[in-house]
């Protein structure tokens, strides 16, 4: 009884931190607090913006930032692999495995936000106000697509909450292959939204470009391994889905 209660509490804490980290990242990548001027009243909020000085200092910001991106990619990919899960669940209860993944992701995202070093040289800048507003809108549409896509495949399960509240059967419902909503048109709409958001900025600094390239590379590598896992789990069902449905962007012809 106490064990199950602790697992549920752990799941809720991981979920809360995971959700908070995702919100923080959407603000960080778009200079959210800078754009609305809030950080001027509280300079600590500047850490939530990619082009504002970070905590600490390094003479090699590019190398440091690439290190942060590699940390994110390794954590996000390694902890998602079946081999890692098999070993990890010998240490922690299976019902807490997904919550641990979410918690690990949250901690890495927070580290990236607070320790990212700005590189403010401009790659491009859009000056027209209507165009800037339009690009910001596309950015938020990208993350809206990502959010909606997670809900279509059971966001509470994806974030580990359902597993932590079903310790006796944490795998319940995971063996069913379904293609709701966006998944009828693209195989990975969560990543579709990320790709859109990473490209959509009116002020592409060197730092923002580094983040975009790193995240796009992660999407490519991550999807390669994810699809291998999905084929291993669903076999010909997923192979047929892969043949019919594009990975990231729908076909209109």
Short mmCIF file of C-alpha atoms in Angstrom, two decimals:
data_model
loop_
_atom_site.label_atom_id
_atom_site.label_comp_id
_atom_site.label_asym_id
_atom_site.label_seq_id
_atom_site.Cartn_x
_atom_site.Cartn_y
_atom_site.Cartn_z
CA UNK A 1 0.00 0.00 0.00
CA UNK A 2 2.76 2.46 0.99
CA UNK A 3 4.83 1.41 -2.04
CA UNK A 4 1.94 2.08 -4.43
CA UNK A 5 1.26 5.45 -2.80
CA UNK A 6 4.90 6.45 -3.20
CA UNK A 7 4.89 5.39 -6.86
CA UNK A 8 1.79 7.49 -7.49
CA UNK A 9 3.32 10.49 -5.73
CA UNK A 10 6.51 10.02 -7.74
CA UNK A 11 4.47 9.88 -10.94
CA UNK A 12 2.63 13.11 -10.13
CA UNK A 13 5.86 14.95 -9.23
CA UNK A 14 7.53 13.75 -12.44
CA UNK A 15 4.48 14.79 -14.45
CA UNK A 16 4.40 18.26 -12.90
CA UNK A 17 8.11 18.83 -13.49
CA UNK A 18 7.87 17.42 -17.00
CA UNK A 19 4.99 19.71 -17.90
CA UNK A 20 6.73 22.72 -16.34
CA UNK A 21 9.94 21.99 -18.26
CA UNK A 22 8.07 21.81 -21.57
CA UNK A 23 6.34 25.13 -20.92
CA UNK A 24 9.67 26.67 -19.93
CA UNK A 25 11.31 25.34 -23.10
CA UNK A 26 8.66 26.87 -25.37
CA UNK A 27 9.32 30.25 -23.72
CA UNK A 28 13.09 29.78 -23.77
CA UNK A 29 13.39 28.94 -27.47
CA UNK A 30 11.24 31.91 -28.46
CA UNK A 31 12.75 34.47 -26.06
CA UNK A 32 9.34 34.40 -24.41
CA UNK A 33 9.93 36.65 -21.41
CA UNK A 34 12.04 39.07 -23.45
CA UNK A 35 9.33 39.45 -26.08
CA UNK A 36 6.78 40.59 -23.50
CA UNK A 37 9.26 42.56 -21.37
CA UNK A 38 8.49 40.68 -18.13
CA UNK A 39 12.12 39.77 -17.50
CA UNK A 40 13.08 43.45 -17.17
CA UNK A 41 11.25 43.53 -13.83
CA UNK A 42 12.86 40.26 -12.72
CA UNK A 43 16.27 39.64 -14.38
CA UNK A 44 16.30 36.01 -13.23
CA UNK A 45 13.57 35.34 -15.78
CA UNK A 46 16.11 36.17 -18.46
CA UNK A 47 17.43 32.63 -18.02
CA UNK A 48 14.26 31.48 -19.78
CA UNK A 49 15.36 33.20 -22.98
CA UNK A 50 17.88 31.75 -25.39
CA UNK A 51 19.54 35.06 -26.27
CA UNK A 52 19.93 36.39 -22.71
CA UNK A 53 23.13 35.71 -20.67
CA UNK A 54 23.06 32.37 -18.89
CA UNK A 55 24.15 31.17 -15.46
CA UNK A 56 27.93 30.88 -15.54
CA UNK A 57 30.38 31.75 -18.29
CA UNK A 58 32.54 29.92 -20.82
CA UNK A 59 34.93 31.03 -23.54
CA UNK A 60 33.60 28.24 -25.75
CA UNK A 61 29.82 28.73 -25.89
CA UNK A 62 29.31 26.67 -29.05
CA UNK A 63 31.07 23.62 -27.63
CA UNK A 64 29.24 24.03 -24.31
CA UNK A 65 25.84 24.31 -26.00
CA UNK A 66 26.52 21.32 -28.22
CA UNK A 67 27.35 19.40 -25.05
CA UNK A 68 23.96 20.33 -23.60
CA UNK A 69 22.24 19.16 -26.79
CA UNK A 70 24.16 15.88 -26.72
CA UNK A 71 23.13 15.39 -23.09
CA UNK A 72 19.49 15.90 -24.08
CA UNK A 73 19.76 13.55 -27.05
CA UNK A 74 21.50 10.80 -25.10
CA UNK A 75 19.08 10.93 -22.18
CA UNK A 76 16.02 11.13 -24.39
CA UNK A 77 17.11 8.30 -26.67
CA UNK A 78 18.91 5.90 -24.34
CA UNK A 79 16.19 5.88 -21.68
CA UNK A 80 13.57 5.15 -24.37
CA UNK A 81 15.29 2.01 -25.68
CA UNK A 82 13.88 -1.41 -24.72
CA UNK A 83 17.31 -2.66 -23.64
CA UNK A 84 17.73 0.17 -21.15
CA UNK A 85 14.19 -0.31 -19.86
CA UNK A 86 14.81 -4.01 -19.28
CA UNK A 87 17.82 -3.23 -17.08
CA UNK A 88 16.30 -0.17 -15.42
CA UNK A 89 13.13 -1.98 -14.34
CA UNK A 90 15.26 -4.40 -12.36
CA UNK A 91 16.19 -1.43 -10.20
CA UNK A 92 12.93 0.54 -10.07
CA UNK A 93 9.32 -0.69 -10.24
CA UNK A 94 8.01 -1.02 -13.80
CA UNK A 95 5.17 1.36 -12.93
CA UNK A 96 7.75 4.09 -12.22
CA UNK A 97 9.86 3.57 -15.36
CA UNK A 98 8.05 6.05 -17.60
CA UNK A 99 7.87 8.63 -14.82
CA UNK A 100 11.63 8.29 -14.40
CA UNK A 101 12.06 8.97 -18.11
CA UNK A 102 9.85 12.06 -17.85
CA UNK A 103 11.73 13.26 -14.76
CA UNK A 104 15.09 12.73 -16.44
CA UNK A 105 13.92 14.66 -19.49
CA UNK A 106 12.66 17.52 -17.30
CA UNK A 107 15.98 17.82 -15.45
CA UNK A 108 17.98 17.86 -18.69
CA UNK A 109 15.66 20.47 -20.24
CA UNK A 110 15.98 22.69 -17.16
CA UNK A 111 19.77 22.32 -17.32
CA UNK A 112 19.75 23.30 -20.98
CA UNK A 113 17.55 26.33 -20.30
CA UNK A 114 19.56 27.68 -17.37
CA UNK A 115 23.05 26.92 -18.66
CA UNK A 116 22.65 27.64 -22.38
CA UNK A 117 25.17 30.27 -23.43
CA UNK A 118 23.84 32.91 -25.84
CA UNK A 119 25.42 33.37 -29.26
CA UNK A 120 23.70 36.48 -30.52
CA UNK A 121 25.23 36.94 -33.97
CA UNK A 122 22.33 37.27 -36.41
CA UNK A 123 21.76 34.73 -39.17
CA UNK A 124 18.55 36.46 -40.21
CA UNK A 125 16.14 39.00 -38.78
CA UNK A 126 12.67 39.89 -39.97
CA UNK A 127 11.76 43.53 -39.35
CA UNK A 128 8.20 43.91 -40.66
CA UNK A 129 5.85 43.71 -37.68
CA UNK A 130 3.17 41.75 -39.54
CA UNK A 131 5.77 39.19 -40.62
CA UNK A 132 7.22 38.89 -37.11
CA UNK A 133 3.75 38.31 -35.69
CA UNK A 134 3.02 35.70 -38.36
CA UNK A 135 6.25 33.83 -37.66
CA UNK A 136 5.61 33.86 -33.91
CA UNK A 137 2.15 32.45 -34.65
CA UNK A 138 3.66 29.63 -36.71
CA UNK A 139 6.02 28.89 -33.79
CA UNK A 140 3.13 28.49 -31.37
CA UNK A 141 1.13 26.48 -33.91
CA UNK A 142 4.08 24.09 -34.08
CA UNK A 143 4.02 23.45 -30.35
CA UNK A 144 0.21 23.29 -30.39
CA UNK A 145 0.49 20.46 -32.93
CA UNK A 146 2.94 18.71 -30.62
CA UNK A 147 0.66 19.11 -27.60
CA UNK A 148 -2.46 17.93 -29.44
CA UNK A 149 -0.57 14.97 -30.89
CA UNK A 150 0.43 13.82 -27.40
CA UNK A 151 -3.18 13.99 -26.24
CA UNK A 152 -4.35 11.94 -29.23
CA UNK A 153 -2.28 8.97 -28.07
CA UNK A 154 -3.08 9.42 -24.37
CA UNK A 155 -0.91 12.17 -22.94
CA UNK A 156 -1.27 10.93 -19.37
CA UNK A 157 0.16 7.57 -20.39
CA UNK A 158 2.94 9.22 -22.40
CA UNK A 159 3.88 11.24 -19.30
CA UNK A 160 3.84 8.18 -17.04
CA UNK A 161 0.88 9.11 -14.83
CA UNK A 162 -1.36 6.19 -15.82
CA UNK A 163 1.42 3.69 -15.26
CA UNK A 164 2.16 5.04 -11.79
CA UNK A 165 -1.52 4.75 -10.89
CA UNK A 166 -1.75 1.19 -12.28
CA UNK A 167 1.22 -0.50 -10.60
CA UNK A 168 -0.28 -3.97 -11.06
CA UNK A 169 -0.67 -3.52 -14.84
CA UNK A 170 1.52 -0.63 -16.07
CA UNK A 171 1.46 -1.95 -19.67
CA UNK A 172 -2.32 -1.80 -19.96
CA UNK A 173 -3.36 -0.52 -23.38
CA UNK A 174 0.17 -0.18 -24.77
CA UNK A 175 -0.07 -3.14 -27.15
CA UNK A 176 -2.85 -1.62 -29.24
CA UNK A 177 -1.76 0.06 -32.49
CA UNK A 178 -4.02 3.04 -33.22
CA UNK A 179 -3.77 6.03 -35.57
CA UNK A 180 -6.08 8.76 -34.24
CA UNK A 181 -6.31 12.33 -35.54
CA UNK A 182 -3.01 13.62 -36.93
CA UNK A 183 -1.63 10.08 -37.01
CA UNK A 184 -3.80 9.32 -40.02
CA UNK A 185 -1.75 11.83 -42.03
CA UNK A 186 1.77 11.61 -40.55
CA UNK A 187 3.47 8.96 -38.46
CA UNK A 188 5.15 11.34 -36.02
CA UNK A 189 3.09 14.52 -35.55
CA UNK A 190 4.74 15.24 -32.19
CA UNK A 191 8.02 15.72 -34.02
CA UNK A 192 6.27 17.56 -36.87
CA UNK A 193 5.35 20.30 -34.43
CA UNK A 194 8.89 20.45 -33.05
CA UNK A 195 10.37 20.82 -36.55
CA UNK A 196 7.97 23.66 -37.37
CA UNK A 197 8.67 25.47 -34.08
CA UNK A 198 12.44 25.14 -34.38
CA UNK A 199 12.48 26.75 -37.82
CA UNK A 200 9.91 29.48 -37.10
CA UNK A 201 11.67 32.49 -35.60
CA UNK A 202 11.94 36.09 -36.84
CA UNK A 203 15.32 36.47 -35.10
CA UNK A 204 17.58 33.56 -35.98
CA UNK A 205 20.71 34.05 -33.91
CA UNK A 206 23.69 31.71 -34.01
CA UNK A 207 22.53 30.28 -30.67
CA UNK A 208 18.99 29.74 -31.90
CA UNK A 209 20.32 28.11 -35.07
CA UNK A 210 22.49 25.82 -32.97
CA UNK A 211 19.44 24.78 -30.96
CA UNK A 212 17.40 24.25 -34.13
CA UNK A 213 20.07 22.13 -35.82
CA UNK A 214 20.59 20.09 -32.67
CA UNK A 215 16.87 19.43 -32.22
CA UNK A 216 16.37 18.58 -35.90
CA UNK A 217 19.28 16.13 -35.79
CA UNK A 218 17.80 14.62 -32.65
CA UNK A 219 14.43 14.21 -34.39
CA UNK A 220 16.10 12.39 -37.28
CA UNK A 221 18.18 10.05 -35.11
CA UNK A 222 15.41 9.53 -32.57
CA UNK A 223 12.85 8.58 -35.20
CA UNK A 224 15.24 6.06 -36.75
CA UNK A 225 15.48 4.14 -33.49
CA UNK A 226 11.84 4.68 -32.56
CA UNK A 227 10.67 3.17 -35.84
CA UNK A 228 12.92 0.15 -35.31
CA UNK A 229 11.28 -0.34 -31.92
CA UNK A 230 7.78 0.06 -33.39
CA UNK A 231 8.49 -2.46 -36.14
CA UNK A 232 9.81 -4.83 -33.50
CA UNK A 233 6.62 -4.40 -31.47
CA UNK A 234 3.96 -4.29 -34.19
CA UNK A 235 5.64 -6.03 -37.13
CA UNK A 236 3.82 -5.97 -40.47
CA UNK A 237 1.09 -3.72 -39.08
CA UNK A 238 3.59 -0.92 -38.63
CA UNK A 239 5.43 -1.72 -41.87
CA UNK A 240 2.18 -1.24 -43.78
CA UNK A 241 1.50 2.00 -41.89
CA UNK A 242 5.01 3.21 -42.72
CA UNK A 243 4.47 2.42 -46.39
CA UNK A 244 1.18 4.35 -46.56
CA UNK A 245 1.78 7.33 -44.28
CA UNK A 246 4.68 9.85 -44.48
CA UNK A 247 6.86 10.45 -41.44
CA UNK A 248 6.54 14.17 -40.71
CA UNK A 249 4.59 16.08 -43.35
CA UNK A 250 1.34 14.95 -45.03
CA UNK A 251 1.01 14.32 -48.73
CA UNK A 252 -1.45 16.58 -50.50
CA UNK A 253 -1.31 14.87 -53.87
#
